[in-house]
Amino acid sequence: MKERLLGKTPEELAVIAKTHGLPAFAGKQMAQWLYQKRVRSIEEMTNLSKAGRETLSQHYEVGYVAPIDVQTSKDGTRKYLFEVTCPVGDKEETSCIEAVMIPDDDRKTLCVSSQAGCKMACKFCMTGRQGFHGNLSAADILNQFFAIDEAGELTNTVFMGMGEPLDNWDNVKRVIEVLTAPWGLAWSPKRVTLSTIGVLPKLKQFLDESKCHLAVSLHNPFPEERLQMMPVQKAWSITEVVRLIKQYDFTGQRRVSFEYTVFEGWNNTPKHADELLKLLRNLECRVNLIRFHKIPDFPYGTAPDPVMEAFRDRLNAGGLTATIRASRGEDIFAACGLLAGKHKEK
């Protein structure tokens, strides 16, 4: 099986070039072909010698993989299904993952997956319910950007798809480098948001090594209640996560937000709002209130709009900026918590 070039840096490409008889500067040329000109084959890299291209093609491929299915929502959201093969222990496992393209006026945001399934097992998330089926490679993650119909029109990305990005930080970090480096897509870090439930050791690395925006899945400010739905609370308490975040500066262009799915009868009372105000005091941030999308065998339902609005208003009155996020793609199971990597016919 040929190795994929997608995801490699100019330095790594230079090593490959030299190994196969090409000059080292061919690494920069290859990066330009991959990330700026977005060629689909090595043969298209026409400023490399023909012999060099033929040799490279024997061992490598660009690495694009077409989606096996696409669904379009009535609101314009599009969900792409990709087949991936991931190492799990000492074997490989083939799974399906999803990426969601969300249009909004002049913006097109890609909600990208970083894992097949997820280890975190949040009880309200369809991805978490399916278990873990492997980390996506940098090539698999980048392929979601390059292989969709809107590849050349994307303006932003959120690592909020399937999986916990910080549980696959090495590959996610490499993807962020490709997205933001001058030799890559040259995006501003402000166009990238990483969402996490709070994997503390890797969260510190992300905050130290990246200038991208951060979104934290909070969902309940009371540790004992959060633990009922989010097992990660036992390893990394939300209070410890917030304590770490407060050590960083979010008063400038970098932003931090907290995702809060509102469940009827579980986390939507005035005492929850007041505890949230207490937890996030003195932190420049935003709280995004998310409508819960009902899933099977789950004890709580969707909070009515007046309940969500009252919760939002209490947070705003207490000094927090809180908004209710518009739900997108619910009719094709593309909304928050619904990604399961399933073919529509299955």
Coordinates of N, CA and C in Angstrom, one line a residue, residues 177-292:
E177 N -1.0 22.9 11.8 CA 0.1 23.4 11.2 C -0.1 23.6 9.6
V178 N -0.6 22.6 9.0 CA -0.8 22.7 7.6 C -1.8 23.8 7.2
L179 N -2.9 23.9 8.1 CA -3.9 24.9 7.8 C -3.4 26.3 8.0
T180 N -2.4 26.5 8.9 CA -2.0 27.9 9.2 C -0.6 28.3 8.7
A181 N 0.2 27.3 8.3 CA 1.6 27.7 7.9 C 1.6 28.4 6.5
P182 N 2.5 29.3 6.3 CA 2.6 29.9 5.0 C 2.8 29.0 3.8
W183 N 3.4 27.8 4.1 CA 3.6 26.8 3.0 C 2.3 25.9 2.8
G184 N 1.4 26.1 3.8 CA 0.2 25.3 3.7 C -1.0 26.1 3.2
L185 N -2.1 26.1 3.9 CA -3.2 26.9 3.4 C -3.1 28.4 3.9
A186 N -2.2 28.7 4.8 CA -2.0 30.0 5.2 C -3.2 30.7 5.8
W187 N -4.0 29.9 6.5 CA -5.1 30.5 7.3 C -4.7 31.2 8.5
S188 N -5.4 32.2 8.9 CA -5.2 32.8 10.3 C -5.6 31.8 11.3
P189 N -4.9 31.7 12.5 CA -5.4 30.8 13.5 C -6.8 31.2 14.0
K190 N -7.2 32.4 13.8 CA -8.6 32.8 14.2 C -9.7 32.1 13.4
R191 N -9.3 31.4 12.3 CA -10.3 30.7 11.5 C -10.5 29.3 12.0
V192 N -9.7 28.9 13.1 CA -9.7 27.5 13.6 C -10.1 27.5 15.0
T193 N -11.1 26.6 15.3 CA -11.5 26.4 16.7 C -11.4 25.0 17.1
L194 N -10.8 24.7 18.2 CA -10.7 23.3 18.7 C -11.7 23.1 19.9
S195 N -12.5 22.1 19.8 CA -13.4 21.8 20.9 C -13.0 20.6 21.7
T196 N -13.0 20.7 23.0 CA -12.5 19.6 23.9 C -13.4 19.5 25.1
I197 N -13.5 18.3 25.7 CA -14.1 18.1 27.0 C -13.2 18.4 28.1
G198 N -11.9 18.6 27.8 CA -10.9 19.0 28.9 C -9.9 17.9 29.2
V199 N -9.1 17.5 28.2 CA -8.0 16.6 28.4 C -6.8 17.4 28.9
L200 N -6.7 17.5 30.2 CA -5.8 18.5 30.7 C -4.3 18.5 30.2
P201 N -3.6 17.4 30.2 CA -2.2 17.5 29.8 C -2.1 18.1 28.3
K202 N -3.0 17.6 27.4 CA -2.9 18.0 26.1 C -3.5 19.4 25.9
L203 N -4.5 19.8 26.7 CA -5.0 21.1 26.7 C -4.0 22.2 26.9
K204 N -3.1 21.9 27.9 CA -2.0 22.8 28.1 C -1.1 22.9 26.9
Q205 N -0.8 21.8 26.3 CA 0.0 21.8 25.0 C -0.7 22.7 24.0
F206 N -1.9 22.5 23.8 CA -2.7 23.2 22.8 C -2.6 24.7 23.1
L207 N -2.8 25.1 24.3 CA -2.8 26.5 24.7 C -1.4 27.1 24.5
D208 N -0.4 26.3 24.8 CA 1.0 26.8 24.7 C 1.5 26.9 23.2
E209 N 1.0 25.9 22.4 CA 1.6 25.7 21.1 C 0.8 26.2 19.9
S210 N -0.4 26.7 20.2 CA -1.3 27.1 19.2 C -1.9 28.5 19.6
K211 N -2.4 29.2 18.6 CA -3.1 30.5 18.8 C -4.5 30.4 18.3
C212 N -5.0 29.2 18.1 CA -6.4 28.9 17.7 C -7.4 29.1 18.8
H213 N -8.6 29.3 18.4 CA -9.7 29.5 19.4 C -10.0 28.2 20.1
L214 N -10.5 28.3 21.3 CA -10.8 27.1 22.2 C -12.3 27.1 22.5
A215 N -12.9 25.9 22.4 CA -14.3 25.7 22.9 C -14.3 24.5 23.9
V216 N -14.9 24.7 25.0 CA -14.9 23.6 26.0 C -16.3 23.1 26.3
S217 N -16.4 21.8 26.2 CA -17.7 21.1 26.4 C -17.9 21.0 27.9
L218 N -18.8 21.9 28.4 CA -19.0 22.0 29.9 C -20.2 21.3 30.3
H219 N -21.4 21.7 29.9 CA -22.7 21.1 30.1 C -23.3 21.0 31.5
N220 N -22.4 21.1 32.5 CA -23.0 21.1 33.9 C -21.9 21.7 34.8
P221 N -22.1 22.7 35.6 CA -21.1 23.3 36.4 C -20.9 22.6 37.7
F222 N -21.8 21.6 38.1 CA -21.6 20.9 39.3 C -20.9 19.6 39.0
P223 N -19.7 19.4 39.6 CA -18.8 18.2 39.3 C -19.6 16.9 39.4
E224 N -20.3 16.7 40.5 CA -21.0 15.4 40.7 C -22.0 15.1 39.7
E225 N -22.7 16.2 39.2 CA -23.7 16.0 38.2 C -23.1 15.8 36.8
R226 N -22.0 16.5 36.5 CA -21.3 16.4 35.3 C -20.8 15.0 35.1
L227 N -20.3 14.4 36.2 CA -19.8 13.0 36.2 C -20.8 12.0 35.8
Q228 N -22.1 12.3 36.1 CA -23.2 11.3 35.7 C -23.3 11.1 34.2
M229 N -22.9 12.2 33.5 CA -23.1 12.2 32.0 C -21.7 12.1 31.3
M230 N -20.7 12.6 31.9 CA -19.4 12.7 31.3 C -18.3 12.0 32.1
P231 N -17.9 10.8 31.9 CA -16.9 10.1 32.7 C -15.6 10.8 32.8
V232 N -15.3 11.7 31.8 CA -14.0 12.4 31.8 C -13.9 13.2 33.1
Q233 N -15.0 13.6 33.7 CA -15.0 14.4 34.9 C -14.2 13.8 36.0
K234 N -14.2 12.5 36.0 CA -13.4 11.7 37.1 C -11.9 11.9 36.9
A235 N -11.4 12.0 35.7 CA -10.0 12.2 35.4 C -9.6 13.6 35.5
W236 N -10.4 14.5 34.8 CA -10.1 15.9 34.7 C -11.3 16.7 35.1
S237 N -11.4 17.2 36.3 CA -12.5 18.0 36.7 C -12.7 19.3 35.9
I238 N -13.9 19.7 35.7 CA -14.1 20.9 35.0 C -13.5 22.1 35.8
T239 N -13.5 22.0 37.1 CA -12.9 23.1 37.8 C -11.4 23.2 37.6
E240 N -10.7 22.1 37.4 CA -9.3 22.1 37.1 C -9.1 22.6 35.6
V241 N -10.0 22.3 34.7 CA -9.9 22.7 33.4 C -10.0 24.3 33.3
V242 N -11.0 24.8 34.0 CA -11.2 26.3 34.0 C -10.1 27.0 34.7
R243 N -9.6 26.3 35.8 CA -8.4 26.9 36.5 C -7.2 27.1 35.5
L244 N -7.0 26.1 34.7 CA -5.9 26.1 33.7 C -6.2 27.2 32.7
I245 N -7.4 27.3 32.2 CA -7.7 28.3 31.1 C -7.5 29.7 31.7
K246 N -7.8 29.9 32.9 CA -7.7 31.3 33.5 C -6.3 31.8 33.6
Q247 N -5.3 30.8 33.3 CA -3.9 31.3 33.4 C -3.5 31.9 32.0
Y248 N -4.4 31.9 31.0 CA -4.0 32.3 29.7 C -4.9 33.6 29.4
D249 N -4.4 34.4 28.4 CA -5.0 35.6 28.1 C -6.0 35.4 26.9
F250 N -7.2 35.7 27.2 CA -8.3 35.7 26.2 C -8.9 37.0 26.0
T251 N -8.2 38.1 26.3 CA -8.7 39.4 26.2 C -8.4 40.0 24.8
G252 N -7.6 39.4 24.0 CA -7.2 39.9 22.7 C -8.0 39.2 21.6
Q253 N -7.4 38.8 20.6 CA -8.1 38.2 19.4 C -8.4 36.7 19.6
R254 N -7.7 36.0 20.5 CA -8.0 34.6 20.8 C -9.2 34.5 21.7
R255 N -10.1 33.6 21.4 CA -11.3 33.5 22.2 C -11.4 32.1 22.8
V256 N -12.1 32.1 23.9 CA -12.5 30.8 24.6 C -14.1 30.8 24.8
S257 N -14.7 29.8 24.4 CA -16.1 29.6 24.6 C -16.4 28.3 25.4
F258 N -17.6 28.3 26.0 CA -18.0 27.1 26.7 C -19.3 26.6 26.1
E259 N -19.3 25.3 25.7 CA -20.5 24.7 25.1 C -21.4 24.1 26.2
Y260 N -22.6 24.5 26.2 CA -23.6 24.0 27.2 C -24.9 23.5 26.6
T261 N -25.0 22.2 26.5 CA -26.2 21.6 26.0 C -27.2 21.7 27.1
V262 N -28.4 22.2 26.8 CA -29.4 22.4 27.8 C -30.4 21.2 27.8
F263 N -30.5 20.4 28.8 CA -31.4 19.3 29.0 C -32.5 19.6 29.9
E264 N -33.7 19.4 29.5 CA -34.9 19.6 30.3 C -34.8 18.8 31.6
G265 N -34.8 19.4 32.7 CA -34.9 18.7 34.0 C -33.5 18.2 34.5
W266 N -32.4 18.7 33.9 CA -31.1 18.2 34.4 C -30.2 19.4 34.8
N267 N -30.0 20.3 33.8 CA -29.0 21.4 34.0 C -29.5 22.8 33.7
N268 N -30.8 23.0 33.8 CA -31.3 24.3 33.3 C -32.0 25.1 34.4
T269 N -31.6 24.9 35.7 CA -32.3 25.6 36.7 C -31.5 26.9 37.1
P270 N -32.1 27.8 37.8 CA -31.4 29.0 38.2 C -30.1 28.7 39.0
K271 N -30.1 27.6 39.8 CA -28.9 27.3 40.6 C -27.8 26.9 39.7
H272 N -28.1 26.2 38.5 CA -27.1 25.9 37.5 C -26.5 27.1 36.9
A273 N -27.4 28.1 36.6 CA -26.9 29.3 36.0 C -26.0 30.1 37.0
D274 N -26.4 30.1 38.2 CA -25.6 30.8 39.2 C -24.2 30.2 39.5
E275 N -24.2 28.8 39.5 CA -23.0 28.1 39.6 C -22.1 28.3 38.4
L276 N -22.7 28.4 37.2 CA -21.9 28.7 36.0 C -21.3 30.1 36.1
L277 N -22.0 31.0 36.6 CA -21.5 32.4 36.8 C -20.3 32.4 37.7
K278 N -20.4 31.6 38.8 CA -19.4 31.5 39.8 C -18.1 30.8 39.2
L279 N -18.3 29.7 38.4 CA -17.2 29.0 37.9 C -16.4 29.8 36.9
L280 N -17.1 30.6 36.1 CA -16.4 31.4 35.0 C -16.2 32.8 35.3
R281 N -16.3 33.2 36.6 CA -16.1 34.6 37.0 C -14.6 35.0 36.7
N282 N -14.5 36.2 36.2 CA -13.2 36.8 35.9 C -12.5 36.2 34.7
L283 N -13.3 35.5 33.8 CA -12.7 34.9 32.6 C -13.5 35.5 31.4
E284 N -12.7 36.1 30.5 CA -13.3 36.7 29.3 C -13.7 35.5 28.3
C285 N -15.0 35.3 28.3 CA -15.5 34.1 27.5 C -16.9 34.3 27.1
R286 N -17.4 33.3 26.3 CA -18.8 33.2 25.9 C -19.3 31.9 26.2
V287 N -20.6 31.8 26.5 CA -21.3 30.5 26.7 C -22.3 30.3 25.6
N288 N -22.1 29.2 24.9 CA -23.0 28.9 23.8 C -24.0 27.8 24.3
L289 N -25.2 28.2 24.4 CA -26.3 27.3 24.8 C -26.8 26.5 23.6
I290 N -26.8 25.2 23.7 CA -27.1 24.3 22.6 C -28.4 23.5 22.8
R291 N -29.3 23.5 21.9 CA -30.5 22.7 22.0 C -30.1 21.2 22.0
F292 N -30.6 20.4 22.9 CA -30.4 19.0 22.9 C -31.2 18.3 21.8

